[in-house]
Coordinates of C-alpha atoms and ligand atoms in Angstrom, one line a residue:
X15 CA 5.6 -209.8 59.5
X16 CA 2.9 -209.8 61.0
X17 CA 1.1 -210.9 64.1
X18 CA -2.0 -212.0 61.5
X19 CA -4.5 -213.1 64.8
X20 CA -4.2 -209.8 66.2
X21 CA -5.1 -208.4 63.9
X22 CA -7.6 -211.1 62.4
X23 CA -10.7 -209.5 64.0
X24 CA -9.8 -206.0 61.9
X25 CA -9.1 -207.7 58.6
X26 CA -12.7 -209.0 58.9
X27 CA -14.5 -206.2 59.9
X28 CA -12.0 -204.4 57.2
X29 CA -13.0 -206.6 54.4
X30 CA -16.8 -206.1 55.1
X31 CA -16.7 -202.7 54.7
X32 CA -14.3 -203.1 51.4
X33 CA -16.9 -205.3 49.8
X34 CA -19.6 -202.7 50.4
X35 CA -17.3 -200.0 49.2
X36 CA -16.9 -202.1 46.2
X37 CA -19.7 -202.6 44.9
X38 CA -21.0 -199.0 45.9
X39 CA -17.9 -197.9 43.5
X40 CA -19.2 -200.1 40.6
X41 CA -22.7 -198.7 40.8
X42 CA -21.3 -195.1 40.3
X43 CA -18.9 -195.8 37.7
X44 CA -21.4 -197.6 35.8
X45 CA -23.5 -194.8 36.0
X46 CA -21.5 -192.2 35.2
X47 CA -19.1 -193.7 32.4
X48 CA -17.9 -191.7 29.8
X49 CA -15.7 -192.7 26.8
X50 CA -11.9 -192.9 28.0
X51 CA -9.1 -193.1 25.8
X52 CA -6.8 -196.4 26.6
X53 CA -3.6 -195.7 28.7
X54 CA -0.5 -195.8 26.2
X55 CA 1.0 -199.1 26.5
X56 CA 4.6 -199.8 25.5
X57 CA 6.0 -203.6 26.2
X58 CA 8.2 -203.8 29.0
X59 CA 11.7 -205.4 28.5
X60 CA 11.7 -209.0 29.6
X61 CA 12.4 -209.2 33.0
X62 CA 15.3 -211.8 33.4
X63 CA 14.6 -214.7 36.2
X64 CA 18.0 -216.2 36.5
X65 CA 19.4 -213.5 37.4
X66 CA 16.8 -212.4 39.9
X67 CA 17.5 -215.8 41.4
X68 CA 21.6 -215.2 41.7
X69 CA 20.1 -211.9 43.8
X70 CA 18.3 -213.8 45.6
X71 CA 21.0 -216.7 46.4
X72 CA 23.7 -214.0 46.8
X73 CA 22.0 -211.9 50.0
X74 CA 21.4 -215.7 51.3
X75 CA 25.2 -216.5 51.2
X76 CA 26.3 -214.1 53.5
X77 CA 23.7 -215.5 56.3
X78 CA 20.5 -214.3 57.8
X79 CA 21.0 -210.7 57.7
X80 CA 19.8 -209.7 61.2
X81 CA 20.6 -206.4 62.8
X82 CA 23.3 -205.5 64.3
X83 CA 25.1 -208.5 63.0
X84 CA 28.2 -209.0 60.6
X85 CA 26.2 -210.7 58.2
X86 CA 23.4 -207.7 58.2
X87 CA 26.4 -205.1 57.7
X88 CA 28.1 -207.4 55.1
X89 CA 24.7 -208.0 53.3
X90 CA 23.7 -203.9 53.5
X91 CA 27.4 -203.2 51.9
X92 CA 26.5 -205.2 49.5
X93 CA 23.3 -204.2 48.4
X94 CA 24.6 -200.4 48.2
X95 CA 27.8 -201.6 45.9
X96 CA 25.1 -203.6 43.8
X97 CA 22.7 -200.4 43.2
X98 CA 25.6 -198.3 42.3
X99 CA 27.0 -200.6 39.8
X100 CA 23.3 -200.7 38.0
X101 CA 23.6 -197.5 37.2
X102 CA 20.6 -196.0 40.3
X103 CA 21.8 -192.7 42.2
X104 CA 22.3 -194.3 45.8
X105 CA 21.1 -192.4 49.3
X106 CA 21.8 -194.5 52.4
X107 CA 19.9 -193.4 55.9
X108 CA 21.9 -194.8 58.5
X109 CA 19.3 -194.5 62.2
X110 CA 19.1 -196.1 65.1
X111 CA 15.8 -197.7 66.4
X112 CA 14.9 -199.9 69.6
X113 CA 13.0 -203.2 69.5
X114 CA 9.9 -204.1 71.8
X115 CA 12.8 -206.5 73.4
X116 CA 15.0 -203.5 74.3
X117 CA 17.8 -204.1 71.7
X118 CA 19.1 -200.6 70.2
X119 CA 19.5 -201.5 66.5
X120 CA 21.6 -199.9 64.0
X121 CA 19.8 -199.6 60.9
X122 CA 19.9 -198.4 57.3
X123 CA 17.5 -197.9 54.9
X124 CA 19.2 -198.0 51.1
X125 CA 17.7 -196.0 48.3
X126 CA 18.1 -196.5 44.2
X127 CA 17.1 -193.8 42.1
X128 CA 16.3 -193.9 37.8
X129 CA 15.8 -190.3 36.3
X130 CA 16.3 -189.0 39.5
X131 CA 15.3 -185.7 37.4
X132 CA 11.8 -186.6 36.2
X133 CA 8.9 -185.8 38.4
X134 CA 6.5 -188.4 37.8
X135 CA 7.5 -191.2 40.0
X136 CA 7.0 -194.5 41.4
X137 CA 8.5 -195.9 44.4
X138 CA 9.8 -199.9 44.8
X139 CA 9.9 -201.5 47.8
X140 CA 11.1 -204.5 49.9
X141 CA 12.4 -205.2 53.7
X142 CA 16.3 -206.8 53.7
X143 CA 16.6 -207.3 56.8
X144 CA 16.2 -211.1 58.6
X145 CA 13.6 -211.5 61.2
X146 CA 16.3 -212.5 64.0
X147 CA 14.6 -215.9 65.5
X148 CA 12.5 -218.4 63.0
X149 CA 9.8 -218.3 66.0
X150 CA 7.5 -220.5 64.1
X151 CA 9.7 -223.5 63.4
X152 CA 8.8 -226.3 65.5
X153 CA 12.1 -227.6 66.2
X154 CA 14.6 -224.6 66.3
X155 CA 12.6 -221.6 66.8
X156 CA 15.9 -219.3 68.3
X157 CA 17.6 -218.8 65.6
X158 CA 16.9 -217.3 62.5
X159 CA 16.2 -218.3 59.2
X160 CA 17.8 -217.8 56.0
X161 CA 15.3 -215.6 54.8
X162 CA 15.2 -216.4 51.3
X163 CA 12.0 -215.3 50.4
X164 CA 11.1 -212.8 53.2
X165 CA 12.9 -210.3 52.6
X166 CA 15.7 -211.3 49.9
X167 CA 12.8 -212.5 47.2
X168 CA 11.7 -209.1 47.2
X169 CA 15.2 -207.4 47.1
X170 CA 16.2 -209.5 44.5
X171 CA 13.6 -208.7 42.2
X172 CA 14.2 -205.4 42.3
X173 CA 17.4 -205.2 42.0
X174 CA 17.1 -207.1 38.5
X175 CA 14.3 -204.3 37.7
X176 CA 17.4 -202.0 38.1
X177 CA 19.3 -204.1 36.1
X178 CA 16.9 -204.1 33.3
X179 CA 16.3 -200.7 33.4
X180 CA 19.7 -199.9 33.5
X181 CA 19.7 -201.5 30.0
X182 CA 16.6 -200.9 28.6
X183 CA 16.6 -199.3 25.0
X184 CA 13.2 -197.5 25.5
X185 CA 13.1 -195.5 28.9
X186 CA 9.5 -195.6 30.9
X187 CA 9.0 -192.0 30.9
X188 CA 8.6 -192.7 34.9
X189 CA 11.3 -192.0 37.3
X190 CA 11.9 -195.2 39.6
X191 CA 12.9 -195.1 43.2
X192 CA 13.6 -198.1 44.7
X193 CA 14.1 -198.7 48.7
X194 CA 15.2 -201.6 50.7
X195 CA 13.9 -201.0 54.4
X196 CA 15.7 -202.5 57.1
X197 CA 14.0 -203.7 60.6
X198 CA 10.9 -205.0 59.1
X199 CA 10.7 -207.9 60.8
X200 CA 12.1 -207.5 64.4
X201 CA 8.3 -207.3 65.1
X202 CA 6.9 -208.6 68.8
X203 CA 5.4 -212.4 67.9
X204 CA 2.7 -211.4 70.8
X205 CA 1.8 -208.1 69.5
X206 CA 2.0 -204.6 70.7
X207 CA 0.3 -202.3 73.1
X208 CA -2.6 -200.1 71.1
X209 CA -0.5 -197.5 69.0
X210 CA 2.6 -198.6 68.5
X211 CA 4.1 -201.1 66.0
X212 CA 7.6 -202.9 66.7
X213 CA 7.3 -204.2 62.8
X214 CA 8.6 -201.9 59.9
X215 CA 10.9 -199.8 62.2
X216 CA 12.6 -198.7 58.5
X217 CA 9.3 -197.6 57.2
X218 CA 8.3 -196.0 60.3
X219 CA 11.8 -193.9 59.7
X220 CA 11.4 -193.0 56.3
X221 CA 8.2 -191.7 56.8
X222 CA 8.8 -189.1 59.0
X223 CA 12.7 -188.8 57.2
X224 CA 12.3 -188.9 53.8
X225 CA 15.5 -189.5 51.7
X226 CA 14.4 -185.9 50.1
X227 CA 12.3 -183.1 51.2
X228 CA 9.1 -182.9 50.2
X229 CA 9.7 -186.4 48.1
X230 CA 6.3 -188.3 46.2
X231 CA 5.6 -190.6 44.1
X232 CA 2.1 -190.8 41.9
X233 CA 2.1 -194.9 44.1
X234 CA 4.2 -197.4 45.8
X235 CA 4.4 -201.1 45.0
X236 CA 5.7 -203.3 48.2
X237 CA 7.2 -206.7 47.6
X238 CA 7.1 -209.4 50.5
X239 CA 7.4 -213.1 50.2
X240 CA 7.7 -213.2 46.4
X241 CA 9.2 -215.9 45.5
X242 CA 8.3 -219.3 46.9
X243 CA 7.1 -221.9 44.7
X244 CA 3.2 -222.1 44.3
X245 CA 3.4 -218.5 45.6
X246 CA -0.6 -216.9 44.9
X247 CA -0.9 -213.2 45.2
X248 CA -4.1 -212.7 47.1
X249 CA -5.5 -208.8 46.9
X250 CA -4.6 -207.8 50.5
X251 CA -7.3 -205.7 52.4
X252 CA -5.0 -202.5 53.8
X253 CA -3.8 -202.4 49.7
X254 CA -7.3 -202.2 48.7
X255 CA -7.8 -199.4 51.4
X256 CA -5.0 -197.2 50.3
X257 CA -4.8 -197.7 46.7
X258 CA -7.6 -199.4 44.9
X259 CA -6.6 -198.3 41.4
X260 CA -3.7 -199.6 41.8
X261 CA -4.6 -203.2 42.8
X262 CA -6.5 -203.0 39.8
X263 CA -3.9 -201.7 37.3
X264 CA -1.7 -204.6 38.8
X265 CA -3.8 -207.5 38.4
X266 CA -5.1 -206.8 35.6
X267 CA -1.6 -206.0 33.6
X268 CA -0.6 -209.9 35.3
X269 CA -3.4 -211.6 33.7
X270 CA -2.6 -209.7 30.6
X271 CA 0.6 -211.1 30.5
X272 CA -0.2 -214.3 31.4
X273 CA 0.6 -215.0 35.4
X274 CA -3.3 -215.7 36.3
X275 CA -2.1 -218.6 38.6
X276 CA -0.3 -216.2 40.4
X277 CA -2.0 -213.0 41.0
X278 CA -5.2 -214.4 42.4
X279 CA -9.4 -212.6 42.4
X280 CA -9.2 -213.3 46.3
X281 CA -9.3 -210.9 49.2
X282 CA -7.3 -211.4 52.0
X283 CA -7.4 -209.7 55.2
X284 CA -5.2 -206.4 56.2
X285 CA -1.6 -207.2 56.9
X286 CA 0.1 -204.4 58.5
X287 CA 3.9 -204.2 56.6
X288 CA 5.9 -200.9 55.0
X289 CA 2.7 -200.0 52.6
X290 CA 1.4 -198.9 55.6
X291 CA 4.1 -196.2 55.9
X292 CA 4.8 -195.8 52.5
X293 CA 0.9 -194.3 52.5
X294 CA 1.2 -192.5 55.7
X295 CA 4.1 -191.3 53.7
X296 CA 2.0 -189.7 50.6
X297 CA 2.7 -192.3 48.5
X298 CA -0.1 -194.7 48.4
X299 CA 0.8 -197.9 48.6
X300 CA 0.2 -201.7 47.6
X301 CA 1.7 -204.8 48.9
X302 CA 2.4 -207.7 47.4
X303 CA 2.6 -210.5 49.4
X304 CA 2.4 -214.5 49.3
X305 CA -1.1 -215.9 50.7
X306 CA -1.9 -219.7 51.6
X307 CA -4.9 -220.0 53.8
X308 CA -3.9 -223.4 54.3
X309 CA -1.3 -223.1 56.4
X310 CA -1.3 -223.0 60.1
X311 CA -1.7 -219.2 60.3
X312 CA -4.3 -219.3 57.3
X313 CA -2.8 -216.4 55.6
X314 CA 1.4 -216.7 55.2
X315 CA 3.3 -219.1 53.8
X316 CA 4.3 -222.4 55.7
X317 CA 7.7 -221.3 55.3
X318 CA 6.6 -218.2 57.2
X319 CA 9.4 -217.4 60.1
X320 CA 10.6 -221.5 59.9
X321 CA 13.9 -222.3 58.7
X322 CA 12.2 -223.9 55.8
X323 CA 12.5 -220.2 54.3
X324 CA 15.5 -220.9 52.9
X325 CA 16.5 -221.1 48.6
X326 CA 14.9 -224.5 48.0
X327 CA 11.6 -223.1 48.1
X328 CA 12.6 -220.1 45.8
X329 CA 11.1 -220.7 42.3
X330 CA 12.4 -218.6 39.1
X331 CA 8.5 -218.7 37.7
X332 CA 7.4 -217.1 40.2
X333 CA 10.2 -214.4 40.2
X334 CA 9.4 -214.4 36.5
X335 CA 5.9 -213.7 37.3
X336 CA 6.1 -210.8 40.1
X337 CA 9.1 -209.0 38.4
X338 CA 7.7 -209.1 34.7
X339 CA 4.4 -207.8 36.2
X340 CA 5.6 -205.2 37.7
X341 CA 8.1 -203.9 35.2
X342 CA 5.0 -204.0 32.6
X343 CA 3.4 -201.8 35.1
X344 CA 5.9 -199.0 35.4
X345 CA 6.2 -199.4 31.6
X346 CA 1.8 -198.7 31.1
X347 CA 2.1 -195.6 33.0
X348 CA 1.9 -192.5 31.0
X349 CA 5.0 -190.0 30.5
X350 CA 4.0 -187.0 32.2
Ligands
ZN15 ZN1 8.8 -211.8 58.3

């Protein structure tokens, strides 16, 4: 993701109108407050950072995991084999798509579920797929990169979320879905004619082919670019569009818990990425997603599509921080 200076123009505009909306909300929740009783609050197992990191290194040993390659199929087989063994009921949704470069790409999305029987939900998410040229690297932009952190930061987060709640003593009372989308980030560099997207392709799928009729989930938590070192969590505008509470619920359990330097009282622009089809889905959605103004782009990482995205700039804290945060999260919601 993303072509950010297309869309720069929107994300301004956007964040205009989200600050009025803001502080319109504040005035009527002022007005109208009425004593609530606190949300139930149970402490989350500890989310365990090392082996998030093996996750992490372990997708980036088999190589960039771009479509249609041997390394993509090797990395998918993997990821399925993983899920089963920590205990989640697996679906995989094998499709075909087509790129705005005319390649025909065969994809899969892979889906975890935890108390597949319980209704009240929550849905995980992360791309695993490896954008297939680093086009931003100044020296090598044809090939890809390793894709440490966008796309196997996220997926390896989750997949120790399974892990833990494969193991966890005291169940969340939630049931947990988590998906890995593939052909996130075969996206066009240039951007793409009004109305269609070439980003997300396996988002874009699931929405119109969920893994179960009539599937939803009370929200939807997207990780992206979670685990570089120094990584700051801005509040991104399309999250604030689609699920405000949620945003909320989400930086405020981080500073709970301690990760302040992380989970940053900044806006940043709308980034279009898979919360956008997660929502279109039903299931409003949030993304989480590394913001440095400072680089060249003023919104990603400098990492971002270069082949410096590769494990030396993966940092267990800030695994620590993302997958602890979110884990506390699923373990505040009420059993319903
Ligand atoms: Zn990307």
């Amino acid at each position: 993701m993303k072509n950010k200076i297309v869309k720069f123009g929107i994300s301004l505009i956007l964040l205009i109108n989200l600050f009025s909306c803001d502080f319109r909300k504040k005035d009527t929740a002022e007005n109208t407050q009425t004593p609530t009783q606190p949300a139930p609050v149970s402490t989350a197992p500890a989310f365990n950072p090392d082996s998030a990191y093996q996750y992490v290194a372990k997708q980036v040993s088999f190589g960039p995991r771009v479509p249609n390659s041997a390394e993509h199929r090797t990395g998918g087989d993997y990821l399925i084999q993983k899920l089963k063994s920590l205990g989640a009921t697996v679906q995989v949704q094998e499709f075909e798509s087509t790129t705005f470069d005319g390649k025909r790409l065969k994809l899969r999305n892979i889906i975890g579920s935890y108390n597949p029987a319980v209704t009240n939900r929550i849905l995980l998410a992360s791309h695993w797929d490896t954008r297939p040229f680093a086009d931003k690297d100044e020296t090598n932009p044809a090939t890809p990169a390793d894709g440490a952190n966008d796309g196997a930061s996220g997926v390896g987060i989750l997949l120790e979320i399974g892990r833990t709640l494969q193991n966890a003593q005291q169940n969340p009372g939630v049931g947990i879905d988590i998906i890995f989308f593939d052909g996130e980030d075969w996206g066009n560099p240039n951007g793409d004619p009004e109305g269609q997207d070439s980003w997300c392709l396996g988002s874009q799928y699931w929405a119109t082919h969920k893994h179960q009729a009539n599937y939803t989930a009370k929200f939807g938590i997207l990780l992206d670019m979670v685990g570089a070192h120094g990584a700051k969590f801005a509040q991104e505008g399309f999250s604030q569009e689609y699920a405000p509470q949620v945003v909320t619920q989400i930086w405020k359990t981080a500073h709970q818990i301690g990760y302040s330097d992380y989970f940053i009282y900044t806006q940043n622009g709308g980034i279009t990425d898979d919360h956008k089809y997660m929502t279109q889905a039903g299931v409003p959605s949030i993304d989480i997603i590394d913001y440095d103004p400072t680089s060249p782009d003023g919104t990603f990482g400098k990492y971002h599509h270069r082949h410096t995205d590769n494990m030396s700039i993966i940092d267990k804290n800030t695994l620590k921080a993302v997958g602890q945060t979110v884990l506390q999260v699923i373990y505040n919601q009420e059993a319903v």
